[in-house]
Amino acid sequence: MGHAGVMLETYPADLGGVDRQVLAKCIEACFDCAQTCTACADACLSEHAVAGLVRCIRTNLDCADICATTGRVLSRHTGYDANLTRAQLEACAQACRSCGDECGLHAHMHEHCRVCAEACRRCAQACNELLAALG
């Protein structure tokens, strides 16, 4: 169990029946994806054909920002707003699908894009699993 799970176990109040393991998995996937997308954008900037990766870089950076924000929103439970949380999860899942698709286009030439596409798909899945658990 990562730090997100440990922190959820120490949270003193009820989480409204949310499965703590599903929530922890999503938080960790969001932060992992944010880091991976940031690193992929940086790696793209180091490629010789960087001009062909502009859309990939932009998508990486957008996804990284959205994932990091989602991870932070999911880490806060006091004054919980279910509508905001659902909207944030939906936005994160969409950003991850878009980034995963874009990186997938370059995965055959750039290993960092392949790794990033996988992280994005895992994060989108974790967001969708949490959305389903929230009902």
PDB file of C-alpha atoms in Angstrom:
ATOM      1  CA  MET A   1       0.000   0.000   0.000  1.00  0.00           C
ATOM      2  CA  GLY A   2       1.334   3.414  -0.961  1.00  0.00           C
ATOM      3  CA  HIS A   3       1.165   6.609   1.042  1.00  0.00           C
ATOM      4  CA  ALA A   4      -2.281   7.494  -0.324  1.00  0.00           C
ATOM      5  CA  GLY A   5      -3.700   4.290   1.137  1.00  0.00           C
ATOM      6  CA  VAL A   6      -1.920   4.794   4.447  1.00  0.00           C
ATOM      7  CA  MET A   7      -3.255   8.343   4.709  1.00  0.00           C
ATOM      8  CA  LEU A   8      -6.785   7.162   3.912  1.00  0.00           C
ATOM      9  CA  GLU A   9      -6.525   4.539   6.662  1.00  0.00           C
ATOM     10  CA  THR A  10      -5.596   7.258   9.150  1.00  0.00           C
ATOM     11  CA  TYR A  11      -8.409   9.619   8.097  1.00  0.00           C
ATOM     12  CA  PRO A  12     -10.488  10.120  11.251  1.00  0.00           C
ATOM     13  CA  ALA A  13     -13.919  10.636   9.659  1.00  0.00           C
ATOM     14  CA  ASP A  14     -16.137   8.459   7.507  1.00  0.00           C
ATOM     15  CA  LEU A  15     -15.505   8.682   3.766  1.00  0.00           C
ATOM     16  CA  GLY A  16     -19.178   8.268   2.938  1.00  0.00           C
ATOM     17  CA  GLY A  17     -18.892   4.583   2.157  1.00  0.00           C
ATOM     18  CA  VAL A  18     -16.260   5.007  -0.559  1.00  0.00           C
ATOM     19  CA  ASP A  19     -14.032   1.961  -0.921  1.00  0.00           C
ATOM     20  CA  ARG A  20     -10.703   3.205   0.419  1.00  0.00           C
ATOM     21  CA  GLN A  21      -8.692   0.806  -1.754  1.00  0.00           C
ATOM     22  CA  VAL A  22     -10.402   1.988  -4.951  1.00  0.00           C
ATOM     23  CA  LEU A  23      -9.880   5.603  -3.897  1.00  0.00           C
ATOM     24  CA  ALA A  24      -6.212   5.011  -3.007  1.00  0.00           C
ATOM     25  CA  LYS A  25      -5.600   3.233  -6.315  1.00  0.00           C
ATOM     26  CA  CYS A  26      -7.036   6.193  -8.196  1.00  0.00           C
ATOM     27  CA  ILE A  27      -5.052   8.791  -6.246  1.00  0.00           C
ATOM     28  CA  GLU A  28      -1.829   6.869  -6.832  1.00  0.00           C
ATOM     29  CA  ALA A  29      -2.620   6.345 -10.526  1.00  0.00           C
ATOM     30  CA  CYS A  30      -3.260  10.082 -10.937  1.00  0.00           C
ATOM     31  CA  PHE A  31       0.046  11.112  -9.397  1.00  0.00           C
ATOM     32  CA  ASP A  32       1.921   8.370 -11.283  1.00  0.00           C
ATOM     33  CA  CYS A  33       0.365   9.483 -14.555  1.00  0.00           C
ATOM     34  CA  ALA A  34       1.150  13.142 -13.857  1.00  0.00           C
ATOM     35  CA  GLN A  35       4.817  12.308 -13.337  1.00  0.00           C
ATOM     36  CA  THR A  36       4.961  10.022 -16.370  1.00  0.00           C
ATOM     37  CA  CYS A  37       3.326  12.602 -18.646  1.00  0.00           C
ATOM     38  CA  THR A  38       5.707  15.315 -17.446  1.00  0.00           C
ATOM     39  CA  ALA A  39       8.698  13.054 -18.100  1.00  0.00           C
ATOM     40  CA  CYS A  40       7.332  12.076 -21.519  1.00  0.00           C
ATOM     41  CA  ALA A  41       6.897  15.718 -22.523  1.00  0.00           C
ATOM     42  CA  ASP A  42      10.473  16.382 -21.468  1.00  0.00           C
ATOM     43  CA  ALA A  43      11.726  13.356 -23.396  1.00  0.00           C
ATOM     44  CA  CYS A  44       9.788  14.517 -26.470  1.00  0.00           C
ATOM     45  CA  LEU A  45      11.576  17.863 -26.241  1.00  0.00           C
ATOM     46  CA  SER A  46      14.878  15.989 -26.467  1.00  0.00           C
ATOM     47  CA  GLU A  47      13.951  14.122 -29.638  1.00  0.00           C
ATOM     48  CA  HIS A  48      15.508  15.221 -32.943  1.00  0.00           C
ATOM     49  CA  ALA A  49      12.115  15.477 -34.642  1.00  0.00           C
ATOM     50  CA  VAL A  50      10.559  17.567 -31.885  1.00  0.00           C
ATOM     51  CA  ALA A  51       8.447  19.539 -34.370  1.00  0.00           C
ATOM     52  CA  GLY A  52       6.439  16.387 -35.063  1.00  0.00           C
ATOM     53  CA  LEU A  53       5.772  15.925 -31.354  1.00  0.00           C
ATOM     54  CA  VAL A  54       4.245  19.324 -30.551  1.00  0.00           C
ATOM     55  CA  ARG A  55       0.728  17.914 -30.127  1.00  0.00           C
ATOM     56  CA  CYS A  56       2.090  15.066 -28.009  1.00  0.00           C
ATOM     57  CA  ILE A  57       3.973  17.476 -25.754  1.00  0.00           C
ATOM     58  CA  ARG A  58       0.907  19.692 -25.323  1.00  0.00           C
ATOM     59  CA  THR A  59      -1.307  16.690 -24.570  1.00  0.00           C
ATOM     60  CA  ASN A  60       1.273  15.356 -22.089  1.00  0.00           C
ATOM     61  CA  LEU A  61       1.412  18.650 -20.216  1.00  0.00           C
ATOM     62  CA  ASP A  62      -2.378  19.060 -20.141  1.00  0.00           C
ATOM     63  CA  CYS A  63      -2.810  15.508 -18.898  1.00  0.00           C
ATOM     64  CA  ALA A  64      -0.097  15.949 -16.258  1.00  0.00           C
ATOM     65  CA  ASP A  65      -1.809  19.069 -14.889  1.00  0.00           C
ATOM     66  CA  ILE A  66      -5.255  17.468 -14.841  1.00  0.00           C
ATOM     67  CA  CYS A  67      -3.986  14.266 -13.221  1.00  0.00           C
ATOM     68  CA  ALA A  68      -2.071  16.145 -10.525  1.00  0.00           C
ATOM     69  CA  THR A  69      -5.108  18.286  -9.753  1.00  0.00           C
ATOM     70  CA  THR A  70      -7.351  15.232  -9.638  1.00  0.00           C
ATOM     71  CA  GLY A  71      -4.985  13.493  -7.241  1.00  0.00           C
ATOM     72  CA  ARG A  72      -5.065  16.528  -4.951  1.00  0.00           C
ATOM     73  CA  VAL A  73      -8.867  16.871  -5.124  1.00  0.00           C
ATOM     74  CA  LEU A  74      -9.275  13.179  -4.296  1.00  0.00           C
ATOM     75  CA  SER A  75      -6.903  13.556  -1.343  1.00  0.00           C
ATOM     76  CA  ARG A  76      -9.210  16.081   0.347  1.00  0.00           C
ATOM     77  CA  HIS A  77     -12.333  14.783   2.079  1.00  0.00           C
ATOM     78  CA  THR A  78     -13.521  17.552   4.382  1.00  0.00           C
ATOM     79  CA  GLY A  79     -16.440  19.384   2.786  1.00  0.00           C
ATOM     80  CA  TYR A  80     -16.651  16.758   0.021  1.00  0.00           C
ATOM     81  CA  ASP A  81     -18.551  17.829  -3.116  1.00  0.00           C
ATOM     82  CA  ALA A  82     -19.702  14.743  -5.034  1.00  0.00           C
ATOM     83  CA  ASN A  83     -20.573  16.680  -8.199  1.00  0.00           C
ATOM     84  CA  LEU A  84     -17.170  18.342  -8.363  1.00  0.00           C
ATOM     85  CA  THR A  85     -15.408  15.044  -7.711  1.00  0.00           C
ATOM     86  CA  ARG A  86     -17.332  13.276 -10.470  1.00  0.00           C
ATOM     87  CA  ALA A  87     -16.643  16.105 -12.939  1.00  0.00           C
ATOM     88  CA  GLN A  88     -12.945  16.065 -12.057  1.00  0.00           C
ATOM     89  CA  LEU A  89     -12.755  12.274 -12.488  1.00  0.00           C
ATOM     90  CA  GLU A  90     -14.521  12.486 -15.852  1.00  0.00           C
ATOM     91  CA  ALA A  91     -12.130  15.227 -17.011  1.00  0.00           C
ATOM     92  CA  CYS A  92      -9.137  13.209 -15.860  1.00  0.00           C
ATOM     93  CA  ALA A  93     -10.327  10.051 -17.603  1.00  0.00           C
ATOM     94  CA  GLN A  94     -10.846  12.039 -20.827  1.00  0.00           C
ATOM     95  CA  ALA A  95      -7.434  13.729 -20.602  1.00  0.00           C
ATOM     96  CA  CYS A  96      -5.842  10.328 -20.068  1.00  0.00           C
ATOM     97  CA  ARG A  97      -7.676   8.810 -23.036  1.00  0.00           C
ATOM     98  CA  SER A  98      -6.584  11.719 -25.253  1.00  0.00           C
ATOM     99  CA  CYS A  99      -2.987  11.588 -24.075  1.00  0.00           C
ATOM    100  CA  GLY A 100      -2.863   7.802 -24.264  1.00  0.00           C
ATOM    101  CA  ASP A 101      -4.162   7.904 -27.825  1.00  0.00           C
ATOM    102  CA  GLU A 102      -1.677  10.597 -28.853  1.00  0.00           C
ATOM    103  CA  CYS A 103       1.284   8.862 -27.220  1.00  0.00           C
ATOM    104  CA  GLY A 104       0.128   5.618 -28.772  1.00  0.00           C
ATOM    105  CA  LEU A 105       0.674   7.160 -32.199  1.00  0.00           C
ATOM    106  CA  HIS A 106       4.376   7.613 -31.376  1.00  0.00           C
ATOM    107  CA  ALA A 107       4.918   4.471 -29.293  1.00  0.00           C
ATOM    108  CA  HIS A 108       6.507   2.535 -32.153  1.00  0.00           C
ATOM    109  CA  MET A 109       9.264   5.155 -32.440  1.00  0.00           C
ATOM    110  CA  HIS A 110       9.604   6.442 -28.863  1.00  0.00           C
ATOM    111  CA  GLU A 111       9.674   4.116 -25.861  1.00  0.00           C
ATOM    112  CA  HIS A 112       8.789   6.993 -23.524  1.00  0.00           C
ATOM    113  CA  CYS A 113       5.526   7.461 -25.430  1.00  0.00           C
ATOM    114  CA  ARG A 114       4.716   3.761 -25.053  1.00  0.00           C
ATOM    115  CA  VAL A 115       5.293   3.924 -21.303  1.00  0.00           C
ATOM    116  CA  CYS A 116       3.232   7.114 -21.058  1.00  0.00           C
ATOM    117  CA  ALA A 117       0.343   5.631 -23.035  1.00  0.00           C
ATOM    118  CA  GLU A 118       0.238   2.705 -20.593  1.00  0.00           C
ATOM    119  CA  ALA A 119       0.230   5.021 -17.562  1.00  0.00           C
ATOM    120  CA  CYS A 120      -2.566   7.077 -19.109  1.00  0.00           C
ATOM    121  CA  ARG A 121      -4.672   3.984 -19.758  1.00  0.00           C
ATOM    122  CA  ARG A 122      -4.165   2.769 -16.169  1.00  0.00           C
ATOM    123  CA  CYS A 123      -5.167   6.163 -14.811  1.00  0.00           C
ATOM    124  CA  ALA A 124      -8.271   6.399 -17.014  1.00  0.00           C
ATOM    125  CA  GLN A 125      -9.289   2.936 -15.841  1.00  0.00           C
ATOM    126  CA  ALA A 126      -8.738   3.873 -12.185  1.00  0.00           C
ATOM    127  CA  CYS A 127     -10.829   7.035 -12.627  1.00  0.00           C
ATOM    128  CA  ASN A 128     -13.623   5.040 -14.242  1.00  0.00           C
ATOM    129  CA  GLU A 129     -13.513   2.425 -11.465  1.00  0.00           C
ATOM    130  CA  LEU A 130     -13.795   5.148  -8.834  1.00  0.00           C
ATOM    131  CA  LEU A 131     -16.660   6.797 -10.732  1.00  0.00           C
ATOM    132  CA  ALA A 132     -18.481   3.453 -10.736  1.00  0.00           C
ATOM    133  CA  ALA A 133     -17.811   2.995  -7.009  1.00  0.00           C
ATOM    134  CA  LEU A 134     -19.218   6.468  -6.274  1.00  0.00           C
ATOM    135  CA  GLY A 135     -22.445   5.477  -7.999  1.00  0.00           C
TER     136      GLY A 135
END
